[in-house]
mmCIF file of C-alpha atoms in Angstrom:
data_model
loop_
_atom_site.group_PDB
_atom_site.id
_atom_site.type_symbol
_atom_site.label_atom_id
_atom_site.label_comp_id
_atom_site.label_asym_id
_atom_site.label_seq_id
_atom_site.Cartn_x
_atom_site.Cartn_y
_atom_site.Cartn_z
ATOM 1 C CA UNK N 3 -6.301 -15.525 5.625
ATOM 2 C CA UNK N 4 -6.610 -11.769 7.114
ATOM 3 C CA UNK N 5 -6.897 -10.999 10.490
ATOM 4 C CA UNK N 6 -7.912 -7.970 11.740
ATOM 5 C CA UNK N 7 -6.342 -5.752 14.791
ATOM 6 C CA UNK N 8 -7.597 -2.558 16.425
ATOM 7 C CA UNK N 9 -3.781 -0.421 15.800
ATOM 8 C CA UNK N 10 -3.479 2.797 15.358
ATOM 9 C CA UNK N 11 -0.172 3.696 15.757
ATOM 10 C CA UNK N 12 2.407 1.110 13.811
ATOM 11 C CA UNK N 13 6.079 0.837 13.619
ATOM 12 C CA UNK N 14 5.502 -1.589 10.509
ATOM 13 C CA UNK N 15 9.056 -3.802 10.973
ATOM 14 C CA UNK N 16 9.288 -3.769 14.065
ATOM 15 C CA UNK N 17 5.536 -5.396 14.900
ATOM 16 C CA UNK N 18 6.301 -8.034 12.108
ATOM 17 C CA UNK N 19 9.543 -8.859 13.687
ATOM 18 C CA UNK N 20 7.177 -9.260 17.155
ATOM 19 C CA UNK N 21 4.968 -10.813 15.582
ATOM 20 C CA UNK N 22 7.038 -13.195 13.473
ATOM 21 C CA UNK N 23 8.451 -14.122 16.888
ATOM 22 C CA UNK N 24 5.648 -15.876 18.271
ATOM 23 C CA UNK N 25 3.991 -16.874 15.175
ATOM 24 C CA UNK N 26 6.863 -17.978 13.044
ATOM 25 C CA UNK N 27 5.517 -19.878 9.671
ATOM 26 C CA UNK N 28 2.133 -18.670 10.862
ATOM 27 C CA UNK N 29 2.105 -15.475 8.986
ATOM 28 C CA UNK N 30 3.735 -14.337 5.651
ATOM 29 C CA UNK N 31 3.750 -10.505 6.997
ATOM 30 C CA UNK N 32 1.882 -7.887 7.710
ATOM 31 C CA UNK N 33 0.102 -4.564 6.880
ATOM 32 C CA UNK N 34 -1.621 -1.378 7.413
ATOM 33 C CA UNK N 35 -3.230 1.968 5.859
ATOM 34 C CA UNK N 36 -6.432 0.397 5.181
ATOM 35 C CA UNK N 37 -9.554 -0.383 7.421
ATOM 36 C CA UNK N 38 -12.203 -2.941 7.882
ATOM 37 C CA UNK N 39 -16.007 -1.829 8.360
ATOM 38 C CA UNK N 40 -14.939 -1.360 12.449
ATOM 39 C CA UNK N 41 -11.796 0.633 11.423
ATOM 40 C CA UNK N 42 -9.141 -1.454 12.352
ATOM 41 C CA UNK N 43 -6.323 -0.855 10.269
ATOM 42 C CA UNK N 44 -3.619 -3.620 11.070
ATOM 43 C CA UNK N 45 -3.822 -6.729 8.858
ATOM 44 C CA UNK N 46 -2.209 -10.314 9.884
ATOM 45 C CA UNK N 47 -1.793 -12.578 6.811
ATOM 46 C CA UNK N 48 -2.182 -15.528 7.894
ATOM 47 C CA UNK N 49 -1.238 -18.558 5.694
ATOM 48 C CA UNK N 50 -4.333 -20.816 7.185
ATOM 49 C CA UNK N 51 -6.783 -19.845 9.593
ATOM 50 C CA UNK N 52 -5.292 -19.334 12.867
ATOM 51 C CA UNK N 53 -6.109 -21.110 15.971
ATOM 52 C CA UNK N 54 -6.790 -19.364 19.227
ATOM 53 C CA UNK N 55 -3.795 -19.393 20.945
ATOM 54 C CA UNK N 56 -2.087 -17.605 17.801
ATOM 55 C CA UNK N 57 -4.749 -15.054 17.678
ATOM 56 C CA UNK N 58 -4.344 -14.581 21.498
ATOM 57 C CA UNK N 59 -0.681 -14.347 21.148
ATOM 58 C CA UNK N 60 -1.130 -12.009 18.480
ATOM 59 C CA UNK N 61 -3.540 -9.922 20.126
ATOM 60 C CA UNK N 62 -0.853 -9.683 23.174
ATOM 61 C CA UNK N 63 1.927 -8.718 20.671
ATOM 62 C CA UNK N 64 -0.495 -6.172 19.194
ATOM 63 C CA UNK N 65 -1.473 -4.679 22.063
ATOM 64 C CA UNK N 66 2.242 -4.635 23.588
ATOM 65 C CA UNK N 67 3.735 -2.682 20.570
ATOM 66 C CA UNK N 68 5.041 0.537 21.566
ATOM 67 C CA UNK N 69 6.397 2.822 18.401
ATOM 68 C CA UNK N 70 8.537 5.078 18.102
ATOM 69 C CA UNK N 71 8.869 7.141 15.080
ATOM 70 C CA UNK N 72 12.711 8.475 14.083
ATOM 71 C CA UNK N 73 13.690 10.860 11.826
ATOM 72 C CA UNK N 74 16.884 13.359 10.728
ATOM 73 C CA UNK N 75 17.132 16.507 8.927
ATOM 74 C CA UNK N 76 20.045 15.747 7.423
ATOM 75 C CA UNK N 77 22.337 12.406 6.624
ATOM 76 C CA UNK N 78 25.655 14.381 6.509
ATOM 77 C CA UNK N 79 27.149 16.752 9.172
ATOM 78 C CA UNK N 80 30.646 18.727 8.652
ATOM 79 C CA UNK N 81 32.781 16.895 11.233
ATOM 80 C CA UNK N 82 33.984 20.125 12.881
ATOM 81 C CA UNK N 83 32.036 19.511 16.094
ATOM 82 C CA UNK N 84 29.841 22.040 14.880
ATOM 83 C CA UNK N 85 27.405 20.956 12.317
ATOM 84 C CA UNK N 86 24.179 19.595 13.942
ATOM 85 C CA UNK N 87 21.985 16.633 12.405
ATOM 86 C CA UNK N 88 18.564 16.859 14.264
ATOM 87 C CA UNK N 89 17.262 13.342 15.146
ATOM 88 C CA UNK N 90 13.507 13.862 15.505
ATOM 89 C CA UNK N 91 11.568 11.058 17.853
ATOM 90 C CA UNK N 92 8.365 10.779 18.472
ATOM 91 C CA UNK N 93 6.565 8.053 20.733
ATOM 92 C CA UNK N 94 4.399 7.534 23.276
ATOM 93 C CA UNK N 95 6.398 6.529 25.676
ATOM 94 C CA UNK N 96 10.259 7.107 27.260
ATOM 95 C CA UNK N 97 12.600 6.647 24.739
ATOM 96 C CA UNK N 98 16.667 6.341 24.959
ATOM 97 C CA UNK N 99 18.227 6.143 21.614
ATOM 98 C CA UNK N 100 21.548 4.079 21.459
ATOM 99 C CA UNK N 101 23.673 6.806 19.868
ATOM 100 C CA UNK N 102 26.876 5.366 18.161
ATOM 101 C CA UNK N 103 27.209 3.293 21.063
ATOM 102 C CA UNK N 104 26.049 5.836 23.720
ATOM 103 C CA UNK N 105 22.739 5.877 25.538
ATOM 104 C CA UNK N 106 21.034 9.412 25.140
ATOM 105 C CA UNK N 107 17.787 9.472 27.242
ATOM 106 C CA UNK N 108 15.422 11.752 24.971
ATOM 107 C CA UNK N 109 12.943 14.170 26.521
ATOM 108 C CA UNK N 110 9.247 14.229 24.782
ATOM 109 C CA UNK N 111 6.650 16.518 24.902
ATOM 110 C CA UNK N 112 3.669 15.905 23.811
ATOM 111 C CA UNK N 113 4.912 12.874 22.266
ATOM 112 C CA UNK N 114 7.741 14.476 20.371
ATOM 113 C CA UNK N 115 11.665 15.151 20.912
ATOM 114 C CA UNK N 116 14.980 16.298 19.780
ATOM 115 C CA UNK N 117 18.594 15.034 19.797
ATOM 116 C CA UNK N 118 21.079 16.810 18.275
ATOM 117 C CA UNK N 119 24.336 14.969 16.861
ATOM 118 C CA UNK N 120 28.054 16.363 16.171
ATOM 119 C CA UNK N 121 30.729 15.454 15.702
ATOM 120 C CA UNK N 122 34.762 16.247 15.056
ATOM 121 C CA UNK N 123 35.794 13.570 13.918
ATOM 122 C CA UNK N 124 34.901 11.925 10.689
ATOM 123 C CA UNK N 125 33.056 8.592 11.399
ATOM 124 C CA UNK N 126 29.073 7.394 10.359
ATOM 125 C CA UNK N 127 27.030 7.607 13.121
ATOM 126 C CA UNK N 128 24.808 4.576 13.503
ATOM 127 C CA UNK N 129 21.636 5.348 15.521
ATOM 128 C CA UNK N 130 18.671 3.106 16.846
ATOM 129 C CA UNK N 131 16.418 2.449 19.612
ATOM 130 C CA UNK N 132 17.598 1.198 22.765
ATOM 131 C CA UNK N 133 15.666 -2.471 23.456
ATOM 132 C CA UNK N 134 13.991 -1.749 20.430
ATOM 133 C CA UNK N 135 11.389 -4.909 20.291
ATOM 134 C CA UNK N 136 8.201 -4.715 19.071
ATOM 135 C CA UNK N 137 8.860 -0.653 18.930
ATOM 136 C CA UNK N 138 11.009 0.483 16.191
ATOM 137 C CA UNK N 139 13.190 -1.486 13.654
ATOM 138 C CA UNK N 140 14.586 1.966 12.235
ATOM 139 C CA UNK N 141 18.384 2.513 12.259
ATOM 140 C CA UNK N 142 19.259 6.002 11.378
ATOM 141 C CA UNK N 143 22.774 6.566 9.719
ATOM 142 C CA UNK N 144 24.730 10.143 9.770
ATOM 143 C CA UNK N 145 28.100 10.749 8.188
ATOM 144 C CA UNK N 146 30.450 12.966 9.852
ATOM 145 C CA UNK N 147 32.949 14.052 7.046
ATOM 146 C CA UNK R 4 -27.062 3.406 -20.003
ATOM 147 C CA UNK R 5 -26.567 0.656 -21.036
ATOM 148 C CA UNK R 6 -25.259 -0.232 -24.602
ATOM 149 C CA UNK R 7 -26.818 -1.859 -26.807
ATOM 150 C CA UNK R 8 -25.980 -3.298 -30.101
ATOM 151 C CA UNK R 9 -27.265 -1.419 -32.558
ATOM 152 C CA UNK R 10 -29.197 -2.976 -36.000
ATOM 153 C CA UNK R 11 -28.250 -2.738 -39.390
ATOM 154 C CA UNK R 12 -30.891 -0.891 -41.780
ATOM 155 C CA UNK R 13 -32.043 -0.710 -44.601
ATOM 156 C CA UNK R 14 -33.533 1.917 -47.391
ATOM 157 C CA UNK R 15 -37.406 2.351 -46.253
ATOM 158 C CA UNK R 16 -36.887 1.249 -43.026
ATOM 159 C CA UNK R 17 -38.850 2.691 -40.865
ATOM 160 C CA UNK R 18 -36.988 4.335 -37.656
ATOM 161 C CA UNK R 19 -39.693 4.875 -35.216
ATOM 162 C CA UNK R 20 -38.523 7.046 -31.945
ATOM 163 C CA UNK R 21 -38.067 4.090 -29.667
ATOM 164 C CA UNK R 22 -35.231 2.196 -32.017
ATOM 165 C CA UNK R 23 -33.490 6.197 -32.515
ATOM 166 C CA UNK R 24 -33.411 6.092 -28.849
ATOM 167 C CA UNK R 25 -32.346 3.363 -28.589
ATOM 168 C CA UNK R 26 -30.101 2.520 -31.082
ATOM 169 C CA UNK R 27 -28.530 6.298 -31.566
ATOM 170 C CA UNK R 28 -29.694 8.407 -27.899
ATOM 171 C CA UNK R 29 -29.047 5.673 -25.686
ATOM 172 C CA UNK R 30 -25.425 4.367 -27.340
ATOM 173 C CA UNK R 31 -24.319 7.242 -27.645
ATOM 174 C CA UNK R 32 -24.995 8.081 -23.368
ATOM 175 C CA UNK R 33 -23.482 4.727 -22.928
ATOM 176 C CA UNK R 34 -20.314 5.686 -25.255
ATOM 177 C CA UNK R 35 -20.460 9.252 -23.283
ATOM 178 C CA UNK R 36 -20.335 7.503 -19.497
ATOM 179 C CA UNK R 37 -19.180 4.205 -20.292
ATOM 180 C CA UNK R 38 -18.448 1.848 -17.113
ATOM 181 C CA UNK R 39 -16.029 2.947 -15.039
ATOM 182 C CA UNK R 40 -14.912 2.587 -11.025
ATOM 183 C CA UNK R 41 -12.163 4.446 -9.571
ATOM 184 C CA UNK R 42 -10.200 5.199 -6.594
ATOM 185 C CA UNK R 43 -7.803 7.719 -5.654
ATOM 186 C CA UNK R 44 -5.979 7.731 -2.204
ATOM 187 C CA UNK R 45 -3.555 9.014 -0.012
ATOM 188 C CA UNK R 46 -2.477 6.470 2.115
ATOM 189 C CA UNK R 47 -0.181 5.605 4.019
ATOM 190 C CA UNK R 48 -0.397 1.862 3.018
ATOM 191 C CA UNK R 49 2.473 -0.452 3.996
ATOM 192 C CA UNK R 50 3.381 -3.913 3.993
ATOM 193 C CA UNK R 51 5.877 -6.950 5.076
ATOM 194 C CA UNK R 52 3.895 -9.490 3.550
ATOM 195 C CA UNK R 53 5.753 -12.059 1.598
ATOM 196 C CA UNK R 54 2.689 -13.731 -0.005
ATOM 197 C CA UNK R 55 0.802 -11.709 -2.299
ATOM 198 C CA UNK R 56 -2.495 -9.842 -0.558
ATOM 199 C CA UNK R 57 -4.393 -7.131 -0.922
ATOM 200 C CA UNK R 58 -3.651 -3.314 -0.976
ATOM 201 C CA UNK R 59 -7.030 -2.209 0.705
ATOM 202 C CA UNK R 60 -9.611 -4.977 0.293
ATOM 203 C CA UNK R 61 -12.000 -2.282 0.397
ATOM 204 C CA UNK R 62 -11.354 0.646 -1.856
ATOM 205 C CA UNK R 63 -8.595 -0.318 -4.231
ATOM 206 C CA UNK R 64 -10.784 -3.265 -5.073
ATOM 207 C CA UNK R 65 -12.734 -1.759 -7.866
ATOM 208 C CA UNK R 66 -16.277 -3.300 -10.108
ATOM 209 C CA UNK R 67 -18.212 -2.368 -13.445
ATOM 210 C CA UNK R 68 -20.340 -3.559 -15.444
ATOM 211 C CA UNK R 69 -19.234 -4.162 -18.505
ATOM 212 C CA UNK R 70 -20.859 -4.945 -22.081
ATOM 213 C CA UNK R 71 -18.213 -6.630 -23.213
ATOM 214 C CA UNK R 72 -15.113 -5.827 -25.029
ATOM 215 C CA UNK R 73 -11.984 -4.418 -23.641
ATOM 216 C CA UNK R 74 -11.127 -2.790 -19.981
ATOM 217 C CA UNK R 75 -8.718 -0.135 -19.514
ATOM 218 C CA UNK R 76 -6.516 -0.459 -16.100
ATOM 219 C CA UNK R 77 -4.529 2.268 -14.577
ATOM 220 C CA UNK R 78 -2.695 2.565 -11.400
ATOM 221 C CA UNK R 79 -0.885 5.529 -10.681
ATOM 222 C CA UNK R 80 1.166 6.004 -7.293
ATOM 223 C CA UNK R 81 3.878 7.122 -4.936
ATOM 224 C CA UNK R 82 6.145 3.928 -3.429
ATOM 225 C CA UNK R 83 9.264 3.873 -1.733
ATOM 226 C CA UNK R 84 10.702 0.171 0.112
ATOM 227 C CA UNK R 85 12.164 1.313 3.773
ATOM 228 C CA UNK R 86 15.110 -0.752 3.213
ATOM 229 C CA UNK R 87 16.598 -2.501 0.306
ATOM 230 C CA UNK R 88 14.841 -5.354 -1.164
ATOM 231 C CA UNK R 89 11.782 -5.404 -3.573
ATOM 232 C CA UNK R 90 7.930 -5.100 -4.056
ATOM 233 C CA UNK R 91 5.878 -6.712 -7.100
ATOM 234 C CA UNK R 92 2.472 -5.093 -7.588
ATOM 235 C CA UNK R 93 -0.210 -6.899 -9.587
ATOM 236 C CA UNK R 94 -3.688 -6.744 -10.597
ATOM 237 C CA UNK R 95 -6.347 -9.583 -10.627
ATOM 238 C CA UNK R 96 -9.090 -9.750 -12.241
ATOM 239 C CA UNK R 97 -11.769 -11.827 -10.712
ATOM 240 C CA UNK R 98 -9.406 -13.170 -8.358
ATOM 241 C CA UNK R 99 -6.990 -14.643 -11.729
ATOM 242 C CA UNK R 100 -3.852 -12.459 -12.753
ATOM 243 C CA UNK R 101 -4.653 -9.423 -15.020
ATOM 244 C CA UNK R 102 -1.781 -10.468 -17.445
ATOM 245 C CA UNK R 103 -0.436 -13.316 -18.398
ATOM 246 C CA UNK R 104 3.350 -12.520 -17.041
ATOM 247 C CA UNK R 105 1.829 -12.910 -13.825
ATOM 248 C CA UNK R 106 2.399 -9.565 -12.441
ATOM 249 C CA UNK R 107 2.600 -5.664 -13.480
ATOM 250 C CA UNK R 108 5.882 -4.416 -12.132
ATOM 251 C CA UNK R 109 8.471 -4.236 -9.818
ATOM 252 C CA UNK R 110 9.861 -1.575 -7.534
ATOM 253 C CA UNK R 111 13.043 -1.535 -5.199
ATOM 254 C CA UNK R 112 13.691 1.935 -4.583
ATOM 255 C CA UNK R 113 13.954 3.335 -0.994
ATOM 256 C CA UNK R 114 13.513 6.945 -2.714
ATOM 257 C CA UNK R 115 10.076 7.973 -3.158
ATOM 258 C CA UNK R 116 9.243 7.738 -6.728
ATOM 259 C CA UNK R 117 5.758 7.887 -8.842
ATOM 260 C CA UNK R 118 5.457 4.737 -10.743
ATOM 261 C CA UNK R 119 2.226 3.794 -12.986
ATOM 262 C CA UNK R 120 0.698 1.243 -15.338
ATOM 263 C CA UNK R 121 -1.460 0.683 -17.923
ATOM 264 C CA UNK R 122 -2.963 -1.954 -19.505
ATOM 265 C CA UNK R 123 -5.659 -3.115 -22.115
ATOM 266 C CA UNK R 124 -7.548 -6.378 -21.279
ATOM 267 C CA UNK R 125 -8.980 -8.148 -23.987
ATOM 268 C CA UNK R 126 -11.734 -9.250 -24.471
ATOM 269 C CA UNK R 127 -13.730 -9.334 -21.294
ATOM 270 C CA UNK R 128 -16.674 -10.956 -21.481
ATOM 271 C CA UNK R 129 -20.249 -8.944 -20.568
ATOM 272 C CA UNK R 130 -20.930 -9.075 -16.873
ATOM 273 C CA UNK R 131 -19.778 -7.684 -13.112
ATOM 274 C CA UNK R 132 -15.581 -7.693 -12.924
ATOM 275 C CA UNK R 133 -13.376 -7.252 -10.269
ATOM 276 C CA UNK R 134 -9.956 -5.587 -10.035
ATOM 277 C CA UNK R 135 -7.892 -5.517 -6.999
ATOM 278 C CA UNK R 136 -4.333 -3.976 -6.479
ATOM 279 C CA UNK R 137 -2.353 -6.200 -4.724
ATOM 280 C CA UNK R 138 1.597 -6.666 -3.554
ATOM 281 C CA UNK R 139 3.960 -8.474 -1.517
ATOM 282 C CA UNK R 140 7.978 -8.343 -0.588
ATOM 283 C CA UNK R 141 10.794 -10.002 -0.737
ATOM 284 C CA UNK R 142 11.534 -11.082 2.935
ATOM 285 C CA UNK R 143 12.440 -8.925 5.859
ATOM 286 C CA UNK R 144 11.130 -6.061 3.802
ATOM 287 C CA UNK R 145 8.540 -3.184 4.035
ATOM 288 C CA UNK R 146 7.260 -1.783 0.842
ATOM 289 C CA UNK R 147 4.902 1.775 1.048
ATOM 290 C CA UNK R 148 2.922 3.011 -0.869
ATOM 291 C CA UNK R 149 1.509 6.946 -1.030
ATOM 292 C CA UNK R 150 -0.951 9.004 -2.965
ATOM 293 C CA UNK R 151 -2.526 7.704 -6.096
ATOM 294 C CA UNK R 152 -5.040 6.686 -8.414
ATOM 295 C CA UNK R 153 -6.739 3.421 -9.832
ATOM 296 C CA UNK R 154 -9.045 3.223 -11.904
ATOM 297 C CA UNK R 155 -10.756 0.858 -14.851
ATOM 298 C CA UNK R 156 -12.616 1.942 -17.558
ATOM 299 C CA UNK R 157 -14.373 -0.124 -20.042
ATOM 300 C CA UNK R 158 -13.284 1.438 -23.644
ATOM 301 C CA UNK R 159 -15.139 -0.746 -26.199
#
């Protein structure tokens, strides 16, 4: 049983996880890229019809999900302190990326912005969103070697 | 156009214009365009969906006519999984399994690769068919899926 949501913008892991979270068993997953006659283009699977306090909950977990969008130019840097991996963000909203541990507020404009990484030591560099529900599930990895 | 079967003759028959249309003009239109729906996209499309659903219920759900014999059914894409884990595409036919096996294929890579099938069903009987791409995951997992084609073909 499909259930259509008005979505535009979807960080697809992380609004399952949300999702999951208040509907459990409800739903077997979810999905986007196509659109219903109204142009919706998030999908809930249901596995029966839901009632309306899942659809409501739903609807709130929908309409709370924030994305943000990472991506790196490159998954190895020289670890000379030197060599720069770009980590690319974009979102709608503030974003501070937990970076190996360390908080790094990121500045966007118009939606997009830049952290650069280095490092002189050899080590991989795990990075994510800070409190990350229901906005991106994405963990970046970068090898300083 | 529609095929029709055409009738066996014999010396002295006559062959007025309306049977060489029909057996001879019109087949061989029909042989020329025979029934075919496609679909090619660019996505995105993504899923987490465990149970099996739908690509697009809209445009990669594909109909012909047929006259009955066999259907050519090709799917042509870009996938990649965002994390480890796997994705197993199928096609129905009229809302029943395309093949027998259950399903047409597998992927698990998180590389982007162009992956494809083909395959012949036989026979389908005269009438309106469906075909619908359709996927799921293993759980925790997001499968994607790019650019593409799909497309069926009646080809006898």
């Amino acid at each position: 049983m499909d259930v259509w949501y008005d979505c535009q913008q979807v960080e697809t892991l992380a609004l399952d996880a949300a999702l999951r979270a208040v509907l459990g068993e409800a739903m077997t997953g979810i999905s986007v890229g196509a659109q219903d006659a109204e142009g919706r283009c998030l999908r809930v699977h249901y596995v029966d019809l839901p009632n309306p306090e899942q659809e409501a909950a739903a609807q709130a977990v929908v309409a709370a999900h924030d994305p943000v969008f990472l991506s790196v130019d490159k998954t190895t840097i020289q670890a000379d302190g030197v060599d720069e991996a770009t980590i690319t963000v974009r979102a709608a909203s503030p974003v501070t990326l937990d970076v190996g541990g360390v908080a790094v507020a990121v500045e966007l404009a118009d939606g997009v912005g830049e952290v650069g990484i280095t490092s002189a030591d050899p080590q991989t560099i795990f990075i994510r969103v800070q409190d990350a529900d229901n906005r991106c599930a994405q963990v970046l990895e970068v090898r300083a070697v | 156009m529609a095929w029709t079967t055409p009738t066996t003759r014999s010396t002295n028959d006559l062959i007025t214009a309306s049977i060489w249309n029909t057996d001879l003009v019109n087949n061989l239109l029909a042989l020329k365009a025979p029934p075919t729906a496609s679909y090619t996209f660019t996505g995105p499309y993504s899923t987490t969906s465990t149970s099996e659903v739908d690509v697009d219920t809209t445009n990669l759900s594909l109909t012909i006519t047929t006259t009955g014999g066999d259907v050519l059914v090709c799917w042509l894409g870009t996938v990649h999984m965002s994390t480890s884990g796997n994705c197993t595409l199928n096609v129905t036919m009229d809302g029943a399994n395309l093949l027998s096996i259950g399903n047409v294929g597998q992927f698990t890579q998180t590389n982007l690769m162009t992956v494809g099938f083909t395959a012949l069903k036989t026979p389908v009987a005269a009438g309106a068919h469906t075909f619908k791409l359709r996927w799921k995951v293993s759980a925790g997992q997001q499968a994607n899926m790019g650019s593409g084609m799909f497309w069926v073909r009646e080809v006898s």
